[in-house]
mmCIF file of C-alpha atoms in Angstrom:
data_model
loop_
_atom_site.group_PDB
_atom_site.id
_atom_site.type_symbol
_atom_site.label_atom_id
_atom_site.label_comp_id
_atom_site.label_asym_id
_atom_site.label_seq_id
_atom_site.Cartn_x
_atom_site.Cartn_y
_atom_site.Cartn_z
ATOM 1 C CA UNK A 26 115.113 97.559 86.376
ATOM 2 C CA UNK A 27 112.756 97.992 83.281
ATOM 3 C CA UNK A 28 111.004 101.038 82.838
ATOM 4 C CA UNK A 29 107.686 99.757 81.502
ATOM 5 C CA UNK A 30 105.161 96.911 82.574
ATOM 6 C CA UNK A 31 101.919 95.891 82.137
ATOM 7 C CA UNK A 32 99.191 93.545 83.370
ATOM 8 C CA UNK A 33 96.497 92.250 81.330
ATOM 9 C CA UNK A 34 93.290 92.141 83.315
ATOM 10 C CA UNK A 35 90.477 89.146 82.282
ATOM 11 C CA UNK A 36 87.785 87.486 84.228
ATOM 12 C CA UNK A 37 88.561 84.574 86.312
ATOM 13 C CA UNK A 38 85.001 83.227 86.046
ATOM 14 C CA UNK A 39 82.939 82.939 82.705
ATOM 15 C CA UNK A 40 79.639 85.004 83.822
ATOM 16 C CA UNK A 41 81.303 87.700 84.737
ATOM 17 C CA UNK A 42 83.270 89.869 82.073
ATOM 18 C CA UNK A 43 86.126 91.791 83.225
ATOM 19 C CA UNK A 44 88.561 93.616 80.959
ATOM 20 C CA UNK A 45 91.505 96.217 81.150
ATOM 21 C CA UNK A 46 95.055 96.551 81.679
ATOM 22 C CA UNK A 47 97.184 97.641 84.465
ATOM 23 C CA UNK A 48 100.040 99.793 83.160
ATOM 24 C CA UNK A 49 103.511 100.747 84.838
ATOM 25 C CA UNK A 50 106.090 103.359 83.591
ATOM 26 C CA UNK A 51 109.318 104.152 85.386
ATOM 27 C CA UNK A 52 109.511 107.835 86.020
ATOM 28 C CA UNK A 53 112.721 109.804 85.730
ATOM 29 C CA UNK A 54 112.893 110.538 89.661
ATOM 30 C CA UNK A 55 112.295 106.345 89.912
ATOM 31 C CA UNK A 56 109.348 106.332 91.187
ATOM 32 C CA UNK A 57 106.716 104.064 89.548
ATOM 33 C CA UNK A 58 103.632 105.424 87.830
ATOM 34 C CA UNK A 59 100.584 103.237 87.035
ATOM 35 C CA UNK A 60 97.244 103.741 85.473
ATOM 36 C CA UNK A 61 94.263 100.586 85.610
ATOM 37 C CA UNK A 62 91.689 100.538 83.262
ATOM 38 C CA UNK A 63 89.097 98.497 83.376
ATOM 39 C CA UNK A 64 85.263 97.699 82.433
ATOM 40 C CA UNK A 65 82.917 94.986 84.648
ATOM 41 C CA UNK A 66 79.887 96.087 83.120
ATOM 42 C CA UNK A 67 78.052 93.604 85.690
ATOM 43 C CA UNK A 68 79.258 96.400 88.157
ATOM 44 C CA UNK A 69 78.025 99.594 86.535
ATOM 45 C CA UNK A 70 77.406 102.472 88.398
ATOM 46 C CA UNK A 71 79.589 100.619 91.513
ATOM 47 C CA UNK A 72 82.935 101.054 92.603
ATOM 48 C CA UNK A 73 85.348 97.322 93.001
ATOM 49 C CA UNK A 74 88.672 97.172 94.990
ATOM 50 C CA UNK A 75 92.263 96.470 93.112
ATOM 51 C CA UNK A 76 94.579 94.700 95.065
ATOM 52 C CA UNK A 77 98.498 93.448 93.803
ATOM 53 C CA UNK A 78 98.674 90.122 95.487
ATOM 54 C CA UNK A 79 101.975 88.129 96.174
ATOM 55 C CA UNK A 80 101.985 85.574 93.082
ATOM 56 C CA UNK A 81 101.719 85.730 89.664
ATOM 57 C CA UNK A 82 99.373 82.355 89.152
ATOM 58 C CA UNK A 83 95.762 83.279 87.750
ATOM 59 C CA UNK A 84 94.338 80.165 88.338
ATOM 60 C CA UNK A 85 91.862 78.862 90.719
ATOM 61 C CA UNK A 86 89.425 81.874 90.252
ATOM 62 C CA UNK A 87 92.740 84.137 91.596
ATOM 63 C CA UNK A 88 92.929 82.592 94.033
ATOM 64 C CA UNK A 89 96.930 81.121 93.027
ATOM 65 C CA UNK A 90 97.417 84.649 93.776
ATOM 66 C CA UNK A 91 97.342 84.619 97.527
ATOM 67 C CA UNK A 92 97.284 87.619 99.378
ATOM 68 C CA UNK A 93 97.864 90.858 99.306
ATOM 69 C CA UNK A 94 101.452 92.148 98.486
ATOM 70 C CA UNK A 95 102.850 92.958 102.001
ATOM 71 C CA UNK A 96 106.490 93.037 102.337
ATOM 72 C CA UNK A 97 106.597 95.175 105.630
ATOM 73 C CA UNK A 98 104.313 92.993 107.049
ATOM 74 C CA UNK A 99 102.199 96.173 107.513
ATOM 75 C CA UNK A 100 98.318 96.058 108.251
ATOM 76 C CA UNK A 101 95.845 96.315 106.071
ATOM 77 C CA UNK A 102 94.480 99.793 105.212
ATOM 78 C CA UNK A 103 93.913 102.496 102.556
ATOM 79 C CA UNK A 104 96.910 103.696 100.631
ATOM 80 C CA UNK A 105 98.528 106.717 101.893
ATOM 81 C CA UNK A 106 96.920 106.638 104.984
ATOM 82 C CA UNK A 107 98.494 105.210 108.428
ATOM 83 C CA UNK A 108 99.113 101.615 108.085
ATOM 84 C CA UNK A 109 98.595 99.751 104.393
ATOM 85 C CA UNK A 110 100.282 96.658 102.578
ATOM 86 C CA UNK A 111 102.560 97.765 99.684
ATOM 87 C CA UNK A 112 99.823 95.774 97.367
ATOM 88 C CA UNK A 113 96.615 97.752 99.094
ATOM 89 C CA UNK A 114 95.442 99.447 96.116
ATOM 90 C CA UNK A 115 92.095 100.910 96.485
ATOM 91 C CA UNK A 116 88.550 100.937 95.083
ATOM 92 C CA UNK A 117 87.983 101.369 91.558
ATOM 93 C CA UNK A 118 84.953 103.925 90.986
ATOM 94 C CA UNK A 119 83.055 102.228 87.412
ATOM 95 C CA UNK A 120 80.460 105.067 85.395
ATOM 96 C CA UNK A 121 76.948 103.580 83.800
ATOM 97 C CA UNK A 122 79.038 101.533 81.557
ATOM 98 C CA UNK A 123 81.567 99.382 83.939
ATOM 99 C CA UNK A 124 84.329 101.394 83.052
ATOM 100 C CA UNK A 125 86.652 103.117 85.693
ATOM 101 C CA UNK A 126 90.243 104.400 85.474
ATOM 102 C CA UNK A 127 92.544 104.688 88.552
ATOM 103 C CA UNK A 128 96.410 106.224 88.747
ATOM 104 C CA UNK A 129 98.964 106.651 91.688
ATOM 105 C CA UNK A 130 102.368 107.170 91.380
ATOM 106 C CA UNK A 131 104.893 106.029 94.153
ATOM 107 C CA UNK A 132 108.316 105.159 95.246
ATOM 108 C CA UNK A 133 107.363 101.990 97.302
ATOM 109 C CA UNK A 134 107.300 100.155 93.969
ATOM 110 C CA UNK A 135 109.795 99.276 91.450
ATOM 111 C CA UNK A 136 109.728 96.828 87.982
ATOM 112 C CA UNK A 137 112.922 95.048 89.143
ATOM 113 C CA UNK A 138 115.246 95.404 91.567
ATOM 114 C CA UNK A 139 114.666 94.435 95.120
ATOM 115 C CA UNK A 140 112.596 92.292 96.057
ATOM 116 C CA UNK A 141 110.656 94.231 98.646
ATOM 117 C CA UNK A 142 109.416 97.119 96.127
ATOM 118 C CA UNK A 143 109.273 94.923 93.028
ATOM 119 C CA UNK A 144 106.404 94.251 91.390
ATOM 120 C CA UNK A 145 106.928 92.452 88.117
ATOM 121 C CA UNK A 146 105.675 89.087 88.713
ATOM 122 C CA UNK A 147 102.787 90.034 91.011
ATOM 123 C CA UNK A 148 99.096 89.449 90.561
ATOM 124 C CA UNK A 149 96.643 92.394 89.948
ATOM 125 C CA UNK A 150 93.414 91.318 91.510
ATOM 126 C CA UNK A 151 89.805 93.108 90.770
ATOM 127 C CA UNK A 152 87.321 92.015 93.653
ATOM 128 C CA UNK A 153 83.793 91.925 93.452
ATOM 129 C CA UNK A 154 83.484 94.145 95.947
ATOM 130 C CA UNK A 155 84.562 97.047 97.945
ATOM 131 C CA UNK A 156 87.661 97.110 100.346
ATOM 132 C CA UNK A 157 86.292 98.628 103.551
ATOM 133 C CA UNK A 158 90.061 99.486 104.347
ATOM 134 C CA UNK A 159 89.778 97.594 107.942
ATOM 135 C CA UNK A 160 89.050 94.407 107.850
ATOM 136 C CA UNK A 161 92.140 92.279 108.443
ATOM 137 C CA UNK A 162 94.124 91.181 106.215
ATOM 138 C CA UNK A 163 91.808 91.692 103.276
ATOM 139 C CA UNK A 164 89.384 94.503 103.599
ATOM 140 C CA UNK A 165 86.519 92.652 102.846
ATOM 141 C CA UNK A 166 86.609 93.041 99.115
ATOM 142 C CA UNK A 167 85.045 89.825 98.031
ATOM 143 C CA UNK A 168 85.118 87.304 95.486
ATOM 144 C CA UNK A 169 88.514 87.658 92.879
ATOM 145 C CA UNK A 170 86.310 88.262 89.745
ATOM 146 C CA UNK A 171 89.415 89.802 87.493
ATOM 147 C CA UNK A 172 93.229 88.936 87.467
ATOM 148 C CA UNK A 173 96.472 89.797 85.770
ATOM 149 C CA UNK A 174 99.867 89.297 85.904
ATOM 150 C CA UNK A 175 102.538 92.241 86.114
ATOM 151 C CA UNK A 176 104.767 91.447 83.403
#
């Protein structure tokens, strides 16, 4: 297990500017800590779901990514609350500017280790949208207009 990680969020088409990083410290109790960053200007004032998804491949607009992390085979929902995929993130809340900040800290992740709670090699996906936290599997979050890989 490493105790620090980081993904590298850019736009995965060219009018549309995304930018941030995902970072990912091991705390002493083990549990993982992470804090996203990121500005989509073209989304100021609007909020855009974060998703990890099961592969680290950028390509194809994200969509090398495939879906959402889900190692329990759980259903799709909002974290924390009844049932949720290990990769269901949340919605990202951007100010004026594009620019929104979002941390959790949990022991259903890990950077190494087993491969159920391990997320170094995963995909960090920004949608275009907002996850409505019920539609199945994906919450309706829209187009993959940012990606990064955990690494």
């Amino acid at each position: 297990m490493v105790g620090k990680a980081e993904a590298v969020l850019t736009g995965t088409y060219p009018d549309t500017t995304v930018n941030g990083t995902a970072n990912f410290d091991t705390t002493k109790s083990g549990k993982v800590k992470m804090k996203i960053q990121i500005t989509v200007p073209a989304k100021a004032g609007k909020s855009v779901a974060v998703h990890i998804h099961e592969h680290g491949d950028c390509s194809d607009n994200g969509k090398m990514a495939h879906g959402h992390w889900n190692p329990t085979n759980a259903q799709h929902g909002k974290w924390g609350q009844g049932s949720f995929h290990s990769g269901d993130i949340g919605n990202v809340k951007l100010d004026a500017k594009g620019k929104g900040t979002l941390s959790l800290e949990t022991d259903l992740w890990t950077l190494g280790g087993k491969p159920d709670k391990n997320i170094l090699g995963k995909a960090i996906i920004v949608h275009g949208g907002v996850d409505d936290f019920t539609t199945q599997p994906t919450g309706n979050a829209g187009s993959r207009i940012g990606c990064g890989v955990i690494k």
